[in-house]
Amino acid sequence: MYAFEHTVNDPVGIHARPAGQLAKEATKFQSKVMLCKGDKRAELRRMMAVMGLGVKQGDTIRIEVEGADEDAAGAAIRAFVEANL
């Protein structure tokens, strides 16, 4: 499993646009990608589920990637998260 944590810096948090972009990024890979906030989890491919977590600026999120291409998927999603959130 590939996993990392990130503190959200975006003043609006994870709203529709970044949630959609994250979902699009996750669909490029076979691996299952989960976004976790506290004890809540959402599959990254499901934009509405990601938005339902209510991630705000200053929240720490954890991304967990598991599957055949987890290293490539994790690296790509980590790069996206660090550049955009």
JSON list of N, CA and C in Angstrom, two decimals:
[
{"chain": "A", "resi": 1, "resn": "MET", "atom": "N", "xyz": [0.84, -1.18, 0.00]},
{"chain": "A", "resi": 1, "resn": "MET", "atom": "CA", "xyz": [0.00, 0.00, 0.00]},
{"chain": "A", "resi": 1, "resn": "MET", "atom": "C", "xyz": [0.88, 1.24, 0.00]},
{"chain": "A", "resi": 2, "resn": "TYR", "atom": "N", "xyz": [0.48, 2.22, -0.79]},
{"chain": "A", "resi": 2, "resn": "TYR", "atom": "CA", "xyz": [1.14, 3.52, -0.85]},
{"chain": "A", "resi": 2, "resn": "TYR", "atom": "C", "xyz": [0.22, 4.48, -0.11]},
{"chain": "A", "resi": 3, "resn": "ALA", "atom": "N", "xyz": [0.75, 5.24, 0.83]},
{"chain": "A", "resi": 3, "resn": "ALA", "atom": "CA", "xyz": [-0.08, 6.19, 1.57]},
{"chain": "A", "resi": 3, "resn": "ALA", "atom": "C", "xyz": [0.74, 7.43, 1.90]},
{"chain": "A", "resi": 4, "resn": "PHE", "atom": "N", "xyz": [0.05, 8.56, 1.97]},
{"chain": "A", "resi": 4, "resn": "PHE", "atom": "CA", "xyz": [0.69, 9.81, 2.39]},
{"chain": "A", "resi": 4, "resn": "PHE", "atom": "C", "xyz": [-0.35, 10.73, 3.00]},
{"chain": "A", "resi": 5, "resn": "GLU", "atom": "N", "xyz": [0.12, 11.70, 3.77]},
{"chain": "A", "resi": 5, "resn": "GLU", "atom": "CA", "xyz": [-0.75, 12.70, 4.38]},
{"chain": "A", "resi": 5, "resn": "GLU", "atom": "C", "xyz": [-0.41, 14.07, 3.82]},
{"chain": "A", "resi": 6, "resn": "HIS", "atom": "N", "xyz": [-1.42, 14.94, 3.82]},
{"chain": "A", "resi": 6, "resn": "HIS", "atom": "CA", "xyz": [-1.24, 16.29, 3.30]},
{"chain": "A", "resi": 6, "resn": "HIS", "atom": "C", "xyz": [-2.18, 17.23, 4.05]},
{"chain": "A", "resi": 7, "resn": "THR", "atom": "N", "xyz": [-1.68, 18.40, 4.42]},
{"chain": "A", "resi": 7, "resn": "THR", "atom": "CA", "xyz": [-2.52, 19.42, 5.04]},
{"chain": "A", "resi": 7, "resn": "THR", "atom": "C", "xyz": [-2.99, 20.35, 3.94]},
{"chain": "A", "resi": 8, "resn": "VAL", "atom": "N", "xyz": [-4.29, 20.52, 3.82]},
{"chain": "A", "resi": 8, "resn": "VAL", "atom": "CA", "xyz": [-4.90, 21.30, 2.75]},
{"chain": "A", "resi": 8, "resn": "VAL", "atom": "C", "xyz": [-4.63, 22.79, 2.96]},
{"chain": "A", "resi": 9, "resn": "ASN", "atom": "N", "xyz": [-4.06, 23.43, 1.94]},
{"chain": "A", "resi": 9, "resn": "ASN", "atom": "CA", "xyz": [-3.74, 24.86, 2.00]},
{"chain": "A", "resi": 9, "resn": "ASN", "atom": "C", "xyz": [-4.73, 25.71, 1.22]},
{"chain": "A", "resi": 10, "resn": "ASP", "atom": "N", "xyz": [-5.50, 25.10, 0.33]},
{"chain": "A", "resi": 10, "resn": "ASP", "atom": "CA", "xyz": [-6.46, 25.85, -0.49]},
{"chain": "A", "resi": 10, "resn": "ASP", "atom": "C", "xyz": [-7.48, 26.52, 0.43]},
{"chain": "A", "resi": 11, "resn": "PRO", "atom": "N", "xyz": [-7.69, 27.84, 0.30]},
{"chain": "A", "resi": 11, "resn": "PRO", "atom": "CA", "xyz": [-8.61, 28.56, 1.18]},
{"chain": "A", "resi": 11, "resn": "PRO", "atom": "C", "xyz": [-10.04, 28.03, 1.15]},
{"chain": "A", "resi": 12, "resn": "VAL", "atom": "N", "xyz": [-10.45, 27.40, 0.06]},
{"chain": "A", "resi": 12, "resn": "VAL", "atom": "CA", "xyz": [-11.82, 26.90, -0.07]},
{"chain": "A", "resi": 12, "resn": "VAL", "atom": "C", "xyz": [-11.89, 25.41, 0.31]},
{"chain": "A", "resi": 13, "resn": "GLY", "atom": "N", "xyz": [-10.77, 24.74, 0.45]},
{"chain": "A", "resi": 13, "resn": "GLY", "atom": "CA", "xyz": [-10.77, 23.31, 0.74]},
{"chain": "A", "resi": 13, "resn": "GLY", "atom": "C", "xyz": [-10.98, 22.51, -0.53]},
{"chain": "A", "resi": 14, "resn": "ILE", "atom": "N", "xyz": [-11.55, 21.32, -0.39]},
{"chain": "A", "resi": 14, "resn": "ILE", "atom": "CA", "xyz": [-11.81, 20.48, -1.56]},
{"chain": "A", "resi": 14, "resn": "ILE", "atom": "C", "xyz": [-13.27, 20.69, -1.95]},
{"chain": "A", "resi": 15, "resn": "HIS", "atom": "N", "xyz": [-13.46, 21.53, -2.96]},
{"chain": "A", "resi": 15, "resn": "HIS", "atom": "CA", "xyz": [-14.79, 21.83, -3.50]},
{"chain": "A", "resi": 15, "resn": "HIS", "atom": "C", "xyz": [-14.93, 21.12, -4.84]},
{"chain": "A", "resi": 16, "resn": "ALA", "atom": "N", "xyz": [-15.94, 21.47, -5.61]},
{"chain": "A", "resi": 16, "resn": "ALA", "atom": "CA", "xyz": [-16.28, 20.75, -6.84]},
{"chain": "A", "resi": 16, "resn": "ALA", "atom": "C", "xyz": [-15.13, 20.63, -7.84]},
{"chain": "A", "resi": 17, "resn": "ARG", "atom": "N", "xyz": [-14.46, 21.72, -8.14]},
{"chain": "A", "resi": 17, "resn": "ARG", "atom": "CA", "xyz": [-13.41, 21.67, -9.16]},
{"chain": "A", "resi": 17, "resn": "ARG", "atom": "C", "xyz": [-12.26, 20.73, -8.78]},
{"chain": "A", "resi": 18, "resn": "PRO", "atom": "N", "xyz": [-11.63, 20.90, -7.60]},
{"chain": "A", "resi": 18, "resn": "PRO", "atom": "CA", "xyz": [-10.54, 19.98, -7.28]},
{"chain": "A", "resi": 18, "resn": "PRO", "atom": "C", "xyz": [-11.02, 18.54, -7.06]},
{"chain": "A", "resi": 19, "resn": "ALA", "atom": "N", "xyz": [-12.24, 18.36, -6.55]},
{"chain": "A", "resi": 19, "resn": "ALA", "atom": "CA", "xyz": [-12.77, 17.01, -6.37]},
{"chain": "A", "resi": 19, "resn": "ALA", "atom": "C", "xyz": [-12.91, 16.32, -7.72]},
{"chain": "A", "resi": 20, "resn": "GLY", "atom": "N", "xyz": [-13.40, 17.05, -8.72]},
{"chain": "A", "resi": 20, "resn": "GLY", "atom": "CA", "xyz": [-13.52, 16.51, -10.06]},
{"chain": "A", "resi": 20, "resn": "GLY", "atom": "C", "xyz": [-12.17, 16.19, -10.68]},
{"chain": "A", "resi": 21, "resn": "GLN", "atom": "N", "xyz": [-11.20, 17.07, -10.45]},
{"chain": "A", "resi": 21, "resn": "GLN", "atom": "CA", "xyz": [-9.86, 16.83, -10.99]},
{"chain": "A", "resi": 21, "resn": "GLN", "atom": "C", "xyz": [-9.20, 15.63, -10.32]},
{"chain": "A", "resi": 22, "resn": "LEU", "atom": "N", "xyz": [-9.42, 15.48, -9.01]},
{"chain": "A", "resi": 22, "resn": "LEU", "atom": "CA", "xyz": [-8.88, 14.31, -8.30]},
{"chain": "A", "resi": 22, "resn": "LEU", "atom": "C", "xyz": [-9.51, 13.03, -8.83]},
{"chain": "A", "resi": 23, "resn": "ALA", "atom": "N", "xyz": [-10.83, 13.05, -9.03]},
{"chain": "A", "resi": 23, "resn": "ALA", "atom": "CA", "xyz": [-11.52, 11.88, -9.56]},
{"chain": "A", "resi": 23, "resn": "ALA", "atom": "C", "xyz": [-10.99, 11.51, -10.95]},
{"chain": "A", "resi": 24, "resn": "LYS", "atom": "N", "xyz": [-10.77, 12.51, -11.76]},
{"chain": "A", "resi": 24, "resn": "LYS", "atom": "CA", "xyz": [-10.25, 12.27, -13.12]},
{"chain": "A", "resi": 24, "resn": "LYS", "atom": "C", "xyz": [-8.84, 11.68, -13.05]},
{"chain": "A", "resi": 25, "resn": "GLU", "atom": "N", "xyz": [-8.03, 12.18, -12.14]},
{"chain": "A", "resi": 25, "resn": "GLU", "atom": "CA", "xyz": [-6.66, 11.67, -11.98]},
{"chain": "A", "resi": 25, "resn": "GLU", "atom": "C", "xyz": [-6.69, 10.21, -11.51]},
{"chain": "A", "resi": 26, "resn": "ALA", "atom": "N", "xyz": [-7.59, 9.89, -10.59]},
{"chain": "A", "resi": 26, "resn": "ALA", "atom": "CA", "xyz": [-7.67, 8.53, -10.05]},
{"chain": "A", "resi": 26, "resn": "ALA", "atom": "C", "xyz": [-8.13, 7.52, -11.09]},
{"chain": "A", "resi": 27, "resn": "THR", "atom": "N", "xyz": [-8.96, 7.95, -12.04]},
{"chain": "A", "resi": 27, "resn": "THR", "atom": "CA", "xyz": [-9.46, 7.02, -13.06]},
{"chain": "A", "resi": 27, "resn": "THR", "atom": "C", "xyz": [-8.38, 6.61, -14.06]},
{"chain": "A", "resi": 28, "resn": "LYS", "atom": "N", "xyz": [-7.24, 7.25, -14.04]},
{"chain": "A", "resi": 28, "resn": "LYS", "atom": "CA", "xyz": [-6.15, 6.89, -14.94]},
{"chain": "A", "resi": 28, "resn": "LYS", "atom": "C", "xyz": [-5.45, 5.61, -14.50]},
{"chain": "A", "resi": 29, "resn": "PHE", "atom": "N", "xyz": [-5.76, 5.13, -13.30]},
{"chain": "A", "resi": 29, "resn": "PHE", "atom": "CA", "xyz": [-5.04, 4.00, -12.74]},
{"chain": "A", "resi": 29, "resn": "PHE", "atom": "C", "xyz": [-6.00, 2.89, -12.33]},
{"chain": "A", "resi": 30, "resn": "GLN", "atom": "N", "xyz": [-5.47, 1.66, -12.25]},
{"chain": "A", "resi": 30, "resn": "GLN", "atom": "CA", "xyz": [-6.26, 0.51, -11.83]},
{"chain": "A", "resi": 30, "resn": "GLN", "atom": "C", "xyz": [-6.45, 0.47, -10.33]},
{"chain": "A", "resi": 31, "resn": "SER", "atom": "N", "xyz": [-5.51, 0.98, -9.59]},
{"chain": "A", "resi": 31, "resn": "SER", "atom": "CA", "xyz": [-5.52, 0.88, -8.14]},
{"chain": "A", "resi": 31, "resn": "SER", "atom": "C", "xyz": [-6.71, 1.59, -7.52]},
{"chain": "A", "resi": 32, "resn": "LYS", "atom": "N", "xyz": [-7.12, 1.07, -6.36]},
{"chain": "A", "resi": 32, "resn": "LYS", "atom": "CA", "xyz": [-8.17, 1.71, -5.58]},
{"chain": "A", "resi": 32, "resn": "LYS", "atom": "C", "xyz": [-7.54, 2.82, -4.76]},
{"chain": "A", "resi": 33, "resn": "VAL", "atom": "N", "xyz": [-8.11, 4.03, -4.86]},
{"chain": "A", "resi": 33, "resn": "VAL", "atom": "CA", "xyz": [-7.56, 5.19, -4.17]},
{"chain": "A", "resi": 33, "resn": "VAL", "atom": "C", "xyz": [-8.61, 5.72, -3.21]},
{"chain": "A", "resi": 34, "resn": "MET", "atom": "N", "xyz": [-8.23, 5.83, -1.94]},
{"chain": "A", "resi": 34, "resn": "MET", "atom": "CA", "xyz": [-9.14, 6.31, -0.90]},
{"chain": "A", "resi": 34, "resn": "MET", "atom": "C", "xyz": [-8.63, 7.62, -0.33]},
{"chain": "A", "resi": 35, "resn": "LEU", "atom": "N", "xyz": [-9.54, 8.55, -0.08]},
{"chain": "A", "resi": 35, "resn": "LEU", "atom": "CA", "xyz": [-9.22, 9.80, 0.60]},
{"chain": "A", "resi": 35, "resn": "LEU", "atom": "C", "xyz": [-9.83, 9.69, 1.99]},
{"chain": "A", "resi": 36, "resn": "CYS", "atom": "N", "xyz": [-9.03, 9.93, 3.01]},
{"chain": "A", "resi": 36, "resn": "CYS", "atom": "CA", "xyz": [-9.48, 9.79, 4.39]},
{"chain": "A", "resi": 36, "resn": "CYS", "atom": "C", "xyz": [-9.34, 11.12, 5.12]},
{"chain": "A", "resi": 37, "resn": "LYS", "atom": "N", "xyz": [-10.37, 11.44, 5.89]},
{"chain": "A", "resi": 37, "resn": "LYS", "atom": "CA", "xyz": [-10.35, 12.62, 6.76]},
{"chain": "A", "resi": 37, "resn": "LYS", "atom": "C", "xyz": [-10.89, 12.16, 8.10]},
{"chain": "A", "resi": 38, "resn": "GLY", "atom": "N", "xyz": [-10.01, 12.08, 9.08]},
{"chain": "A", "resi": 38, "resn": "GLY", "atom": "CA", "xyz": [-10.42, 11.53, 10.37]},
{"chain": "A", "resi": 38, "resn": "GLY", "atom": "C", "xyz": [-10.82, 10.08, 10.20]},
{"chain": "A", "resi": 39, "resn": "ASP", "atom": "N", "xyz": [-12.03, 9.73, 10.65]},
{"chain": "A", "resi": 39, "resn": "ASP", "atom": "CA", "xyz": [-12.50, 8.35, 10.52]},
{"chain": "A", "resi": 39, "resn": "ASP", "atom": "C", "xyz": [-13.39, 8.16, 9.29]},
{"chain": "A", "resi": 40, "resn": "LYS", "atom": "N", "xyz": [-13.53, 9.19, 8.47]},
{"chain": "A", "resi": 40, "resn": "LYS", "atom": "CA", "xyz": [-14.34, 9.10, 7.25]},
{"chain": "A", "resi": 40, "resn": "LYS", "atom": "C", "xyz": [-13.46, 8.78, 6.06]},
{"chain": "A", "resi": 41, "resn": "ARG", "atom": "N", "xyz": [-14.01, 7.99, 5.12]},
{"chain": "A", "resi": 41, "resn": "ARG", "atom": "CA", "xyz": [-13.26, 7.59, 3.92]},
{"chain": "A", "resi": 41, "resn": "ARG", "atom": "C", "xyz": [-14.16, 7.73, 2.70]},
{"chain": "A", "resi": 42, "resn": "ALA", "atom": "N", "xyz": [-13.54, 8.06, 1.58]},
{"chain": "A", "resi": 42, "resn": "ALA", "atom": "CA", "xyz": [-14.27, 8.13, 0.31]},
{"chain": "A", "resi": 42, "resn": "ALA", "atom": "C", "xyz": [-13.36, 7.66, -0.81]},
{"chain": "A", "resi": 43, "resn": "GLU", "atom": "N", "xyz": [-13.94, 6.91, -1.75]},
{"chain": "A", "resi": 43, "resn": "GLU", "atom": "CA", "xyz": [-13.16, 6.51, -2.91]},
{"chain": "A", "resi": 43, "resn": "GLU", "atom": "C", "xyz": [-12.93, 7.74, -3.77]},
{"chain": "A", "resi": 44, "resn": "LEU", "atom": "N", "xyz": [-11.70, 7.95, -4.18]},
{"chain": "A", "resi": 44, "resn": "LEU", "atom": "CA", "xyz": [-11.33, 9.18, -4.89]},
{"chain": "A", "resi": 44, "resn": "LEU", "atom": "C", "xyz": [-12.03, 9.31, -6.23]},
{"chain": "A", "resi": 45, "resn": "ARG", "atom": "N", "xyz": [-12.42, 8.21, -6.84]},
{"chain": "A", "resi": 45, "resn": "ARG", "atom": "CA", "xyz": [-13.11, 8.26, -8.14]},
{"chain": "A", "resi": 45, "resn": "ARG", "atom": "C", "xyz": [-14.53, 8.81, -8.01]},
{"chain": "A", "resi": 46, "resn": "ARG", "atom": "N", "xyz": [-15.06, 8.87, -6.82]},
{"chain": "A", "resi": 46, "resn": "ARG", "atom": "CA", "xyz": [-16.44, 9.31, -6.59]},
{"chain": "A", "resi": 46, "resn": "ARG", "atom": "C", "xyz": [-16.43, 10.76, -6.10]},
{"chain": "A", "resi": 47, "resn": "MET", "atom": "N", "xyz": [-16.58, 11.67, -7.03]},
{"chain": "A", "resi": 47, "resn": "MET", "atom": "CA", "xyz": [-16.48, 13.10, -6.75]},
{"chain": "A", "resi": 47, "resn": "MET", "atom": "C", "xyz": [-17.41, 13.55, -5.63]},
{"chain": "A", "resi": 48, "resn": "MET", "atom": "N", "xyz": [-18.65, 13.13, -5.67]},
{"chain": "A", "resi": 48, "resn": "MET", "atom": "CA", "xyz": [-19.62, 13.56, -4.65]},
{"chain": "A", "resi": 48, "resn": "MET", "atom": "C", "xyz": [-19.26, 13.02, -3.27]},
{"chain": "A", "resi": 49, "resn": "ALA", "atom": "N", "xyz": [-18.72, 11.82, -3.21]},
{"chain": "A", "resi": 49, "resn": "ALA", "atom": "CA", "xyz": [-18.29, 11.24, -1.93]},
{"chain": "A", "resi": 49, "resn": "ALA", "atom": "C", "xyz": [-17.12, 12.04, -1.36]},
{"chain": "A", "resi": 50, "resn": "VAL", "atom": "N", "xyz": [-16.20, 12.45, -2.24]},
{"chain": "A", "resi": 50, "resn": "VAL", "atom": "CA", "xyz": [-15.05, 13.26, -1.81]},
{"chain": "A", "resi": 50, "resn": "VAL", "atom": "C", "xyz": [-15.54, 14.61, -1.27]},
{"chain": "A", "resi": 51, "resn": "MET", "atom": "N", "xyz": [-16.46, 15.24, -1.99]},
{"chain": "A", "resi": 51, "resn": "MET", "atom": "CA", "xyz": [-16.99, 16.52, -1.54]},
{"chain": "A", "resi": 51, "resn": "MET", "atom": "C", "xyz": [-17.75, 16.35, -0.22]},
{"chain": "A", "resi": 52, "resn": "GLY", "atom": "N", "xyz": [-18.38, 15.20, -0.04]},
{"chain": "A", "resi": 52, "resn": "GLY", "atom": "CA", "xyz": [-19.14, 14.93, 1.18]},
{"chain": "A", "resi": 52, "resn": "GLY", "atom": "C", "xyz": [-18.29, 14.85, 2.44]},
{"chain": "A", "resi": 53, "resn": "LEU", "atom": "N", "xyz": [-16.98, 14.70, 2.28]},
{"chain": "A", "resi": 53, "resn": "LEU", "atom": "CA", "xyz": [-16.10, 14.67, 3.45]},
{"chain": "A", "resi": 53, "resn": "LEU", "atom": "C", "xyz": [-15.95, 16.05, 4.08]},
{"chain": "A", "resi": 54, "resn": "GLY", "atom": "N", "xyz": [-16.26, 17.09, 3.32]},
{"chain": "A", "resi": 54, "resn": "GLY", "atom": "CA", "xyz": [-16.19, 18.45, 3.85]},
{"chain": "A", "resi": 54, "resn": "GLY", "atom": "C", "xyz": [-14.79, 18.89, 4.24]},
{"chain": "A", "resi": 55, "resn": "VAL", "atom": "N", "xyz": [-13.82, 18.61, 3.39]},
{"chain": "A", "resi": 55, "resn": "VAL", "atom": "CA", "xyz": [-12.44, 18.97, 3.68]},
{"chain": "A", "resi": 55, "resn": "VAL", "atom": "C", "xyz": [-12.25, 20.48, 3.53]},
{"chain": "A", "resi": 56, "resn": "LYS", "atom": "N", "xyz": [-11.75, 21.11, 4.59]},
{"chain": "A", "resi": 56, "resn": "LYS", "atom": "CA", "xyz": [-11.54, 22.56, 4.62]},
{"chain": "A", "resi": 56, "resn": "LYS", "atom": "C", "xyz": [-10.05, 22.87, 4.74]},
{"chain": "A", "resi": 57, "resn": "GLN", "atom": "N", "xyz": [-9.72, 24.14, 4.55]},
{"chain": "A", "resi": 57, "resn": "GLN", "atom": "CA", "xyz": [-8.34, 24.58, 4.70]},
{"chain": "A", "resi": 57, "resn": "GLN", "atom": "C", "xyz": [-7.85, 24.24, 6.11]},
{"chain": "A", "resi": 58, "resn": "GLY", "atom": "N", "xyz": [-6.65, 23.71, 6.19]},
{"chain": "A", "resi": 58, "resn": "GLY", "atom": "CA", "xyz": [-6.05, 23.34, 7.47]},
{"chain": "A", "resi": 58, "resn": "GLY", "atom": "C", "xyz": [-6.30, 21.90, 7.88]},
{"chain": "A", "resi": 59, "resn": "ASP", "atom": "N", "xyz": [-7.25, 21.21, 7.22]},
{"chain": "A", "resi": 59, "resn": "ASP", "atom": "CA", "xyz": [-7.51, 19.80, 7.51]},
{"chain": "A", "resi": 59, "resn": "ASP", "atom": "C", "xyz": [-6.38, 18.94, 6.96]},
{"chain": "A", "resi": 60, "resn": "THR", "atom": "N", "xyz": [-6.05, 17.88, 7.68]},
{"chain": "A", "resi": 60, "resn": "THR", "atom": "CA", "xyz": [-5.06, 16.93, 7.20]},
{"chain": "A", "resi": 60, "resn": "THR", "atom": "C", "xyz": [-5.81, 15.74, 6.61]},
{"chain": "A", "resi": 61, "resn": "ILE", "atom": "N", "xyz": [-5.47, 15.43, 5.38]},
{"chain": "A", "resi": 61, "resn": "ILE", "atom": "CA", "xyz": [-6.08, 14.30, 4.69]},
{"chain": "A", "resi": 61, "resn": "ILE", "atom": "C", "xyz": [-5.03, 13.21, 4.51]},
{"chain": "A", "resi": 62, "resn": "ARG", "atom": "N", "xyz": [-5.51, 12.00, 4.33]},
{"chain": "A", "resi": 62, "resn": "ARG", "atom": "CA", "xyz": [-4.62, 10.87, 4.05]},
{"chain": "A", "resi": 62, "resn": "ARG", "atom": "C", "xyz": [-5.11, 10.21, 2.77]},
{"chain": "A", "resi": 63, "resn": "ILE", "atom": "N", "xyz": [-4.19, 9.95, 1.87]},
{"chain": "A", "resi": 63, "resn": "ILE", "atom": "CA", "xyz": [-4.50, 9.25, 0.63]},
{"chain": "A", "resi": 63, "resn": "ILE", "atom": "C", "xyz": [-3.90, 7.85, 0.74]},
{"chain": "A", "resi": 64, "resn": "GLU", "atom": "N", "xyz": [-4.73, 6.84, 0.48]},
{"chain": "A", "resi": 64, "resn": "GLU", "atom": "CA", "xyz": [-4.28, 5.45, 0.50]},
{"chain": "A", "resi": 64, "resn": "GLU", "atom": "C", "xyz": [-4.51, 4.84, -0.88]},
{"chain": "A", "resi": 65, "resn": "VAL", "atom": "N", "xyz": [-3.47, 4.24, -1.44]},
{"chain": "A", "resi": 65, "resn": "VAL", "atom": "CA", "xyz": [-3.55, 3.64, -2.77]},
{"chain": "A", "resi": 65, "resn": "VAL", "atom": "C", "xyz": [-3.16, 2.18, -2.66]},
{"chain": "A", "resi": 66, "resn": "GLU", "atom": "N", "xyz": [-4.02, 1.32, -3.21]},
{"chain": "A", "resi": 66, "resn": "GLU", "atom": "CA", "xyz": [-3.73, -0.11, -3.15]},
{"chain": "A", "resi": 66, "resn": "GLU", "atom": "C", "xyz": [-4.12, -0.76, -4.47]},
{"chain": "A", "resi": 67, "resn": "GLY", "atom": "N", "xyz": [-3.19, -1.50, -5.06]},
{"chain": "A", "resi": 67, "resn": "GLY", "atom": "CA", "xyz": [-3.48, -2.18, -6.32]},
{"chain": "A", "resi": 67, "resn": "GLY", "atom": "C", "xyz": [-2.22, -2.43, -7.13]},
{"chain": "A", "resi": 68, "resn": "ALA", "atom": "N", "xyz": [-2.43, -2.89, -8.34]},
{"chain": "A", "resi": 68, "resn": "ALA", "atom": "CA", "xyz": [-1.34, -3.30, -9.22]},
{"chain": "A", "resi": 68, "resn": "ALA", "atom": "C", "xyz": [-0.37, -2.16, -9.55]},
{"chain": "A", "resi": 69, "resn": "ASP", "atom": "N", "xyz": [-0.90, -0.95, -9.74]},
{"chain": "A", "resi": 69, "resn": "ASP", "atom": "CA", "xyz": [-0.04, 0.18, -10.12]},
{"chain": "A", "resi": 69, "resn": "ASP", "atom": "C", "xyz": [0.00, 1.24, -9.02]},
{"chain": "A", "resi": 70, "resn": "GLU", "atom": "N", "xyz": [0.00, 0.79, -7.76]},
{"chain": "A", "resi": 70, "resn": "GLU", "atom": "CA", "xyz": [-0.12, 1.72, -6.63]},
{"chain": "A", "resi": 70, "resn": "GLU", "atom": "C", "xyz": [1.02, 2.72, -6.54]},
{"chain": "A", "resi": 71, "resn": "ASP", "atom": "N", "xyz": [2.24, 2.33, -6.89]},
{"chain": "A", "resi": 71, "resn": "ASP", "atom": "CA", "xyz": [3.35, 3.26, -6.79]},
{"chain": "A", "resi": 71, "resn": "ASP", "atom": "C", "xyz": [3.21, 4.41, -7.79]},
{"chain": "A", "resi": 72, "resn": "ALA", "atom": "N", "xyz": [2.87, 4.08, -9.03]},
{"chain": "A", "resi": 72, "resn": "ALA", "atom": "CA", "xyz": [2.69, 5.12, -10.05]},
{"chain": "A", "resi": 72, "resn": "ALA", "atom": "C", "xyz": [1.48, 5.98, -9.72]},
{"chain": "A", "resi": 73, "resn": "ALA", "atom": "N", "xyz": [0.39, 5.35, -9.31]},
{"chain": "A", "resi": 73, "resn": "ALA", "atom": "CA", "xyz": [-0.83, 6.10, -8.97]},
{"chain": "A", "resi": 73, "resn": "ALA", "atom": "C", "xyz": [-0.58, 7.00, -7.78]},
{"chain": "A", "resi": 74, "resn": "GLY", "atom": "N", "xyz": [0.06, 6.46, -6.75]},
{"chain": "A", "resi": 74, "resn": "GLY", "atom": "CA", "xyz": [0.34, 7.26, -5.55]},
{"chain": "A", "resi": 74, "resn": "GLY", "atom": "C", "xyz": [1.22, 8.46, -5.84]},
{"chain": "A", "resi": 75, "resn": "ALA", "atom": "N", "xyz": [2.25, 8.24, -6.65]},
{"chain": "A", "resi": 75, "resn": "ALA", "atom": "CA", "xyz": [3.16, 9.34, -7.00]},
{"chain": "A", "resi": 75, "resn": "ALA", "atom": "C", "xyz": [2.43, 10.43, -7.79]},
{"chain": "A", "resi": 76, "resn": "ALA", "atom": "N", "xyz": [1.60, 10.03, -8.75]},
{"chain": "A", "resi": 76, "resn": "ALA", "atom": "CA", "xyz": [0.87, 11.00, -9.57]},
{"chain": "A", "resi": 76, "resn": "ALA", "atom": "C", "xyz": [-0.14, 11.78, -8.74]},
{"chain": "A", "resi": 77, "resn": "ILE", "atom": "N", "xyz": [-0.87, 11.09, -7.89]},
{"chain": "A", "resi": 77, "resn": "ILE", "atom": "CA", "xyz": [-1.88, 11.76, -7.07]},
{"chain": "A", "resi": 77, "resn": "ILE", "atom": "C", "xyz": [-1.22, 12.64, -6.02]},
{"chain": "A", "resi": 78, "resn": "ARG", "atom": "N", "xyz": [-0.11, 12.18, -5.47]},
{"chain": "A", "resi": 78, "resn": "ARG", "atom": "CA", "xyz": [0.61, 13.01, -4.51]},
{"chain": "A", "resi": 78, "resn": "ARG", "atom": "C", "xyz": [1.10, 14.30, -5.16]},
{"chain": "A", "resi": 79, "resn": "ALA", "atom": "N", "xyz": [1.64, 14.20, -6.36]},
{"chain": "A", "resi": 79, "resn": "ALA", "atom": "CA", "xyz": [2.11, 15.40, -7.09]},
{"chain": "A", "resi": 79, "resn": "ALA", "atom": "C", "xyz": [0.94, 16.36, -7.33]},
{"chain": "A", "resi": 80, "resn": "PHE", "atom": "N", "xyz": [-0.22, 15.83, -7.72]},
{"chain": "A", "resi": 80, "resn": "PHE", "atom": "CA", "xyz": [-1.39, 16.67, -7.96]},
{"chain": "A", "resi": 80, "resn": "PHE", "atom": "C", "xyz": [-1.83, 17.36, -6.68]},
{"chain": "A", "resi": 81, "resn": "VAL", "atom": "N", "xyz": [-1.95, 16.58, -5.60]},
{"chain": "A", "resi": 81, "resn": "VAL", "atom": "CA", "xyz": [-2.40, 17.13, -4.31]},
{"chain": "A", "resi": 81, "resn": "VAL", "atom": "C", "xyz": [-1.45, 18.22, -3.82]},
{"chain": "A", "resi": 82, "resn": "GLU", "atom": "N", "xyz": [-0.16, 17.97, -3.88]},
{"chain": "A", "resi": 82, "resn": "GLU", "atom": "CA", "xyz": [0.80, 18.96, -3.38]},
{"chain": "A", "resi": 82, "resn": "GLU", "atom": "C", "xyz": [0.82, 20.22, -4.24]},
{"chain": "A", "resi": 83, "resn": "ALA", "atom": "N", "xyz": [0.54, 20.10, -5.52]},
{"chain": "A", "resi": 83, "resn": "ALA", "atom": "CA", "xyz": [0.55, 21.26, -6.40]},
{"chain": "A", "resi": 83, "resn": "ALA", "atom": "C", "xyz": [-0.76, 22.06, -6.35]},
{"chain": "A", "resi": 84, "resn": "ASN", "atom": "N", "xyz": [-1.88, 21.39, -6.02]},
{"chain": "A", "resi": 84, "resn": "ASN", "atom": "CA", "xyz": [-3.19, 22.04, -6.15]},
{"chain": "A", "resi": 84, "resn": "ASN", "atom": "C", "xyz": [-3.97, 22.20, -4.86]},
{"chain": "A", "resi": 85, "resn": "LEU", "atom": "N", "xyz": [-3.62, 21.51, -3.82]},
{"chain": "A", "resi": 85, "resn": "LEU", "atom": "CA", "xyz": [-4.37, 21.63, -2.58]},
{"chain": "A", "resi": 85, "resn": "LEU", "atom": "C", "xyz": [-3.50, 22.15, -1.47]}
]
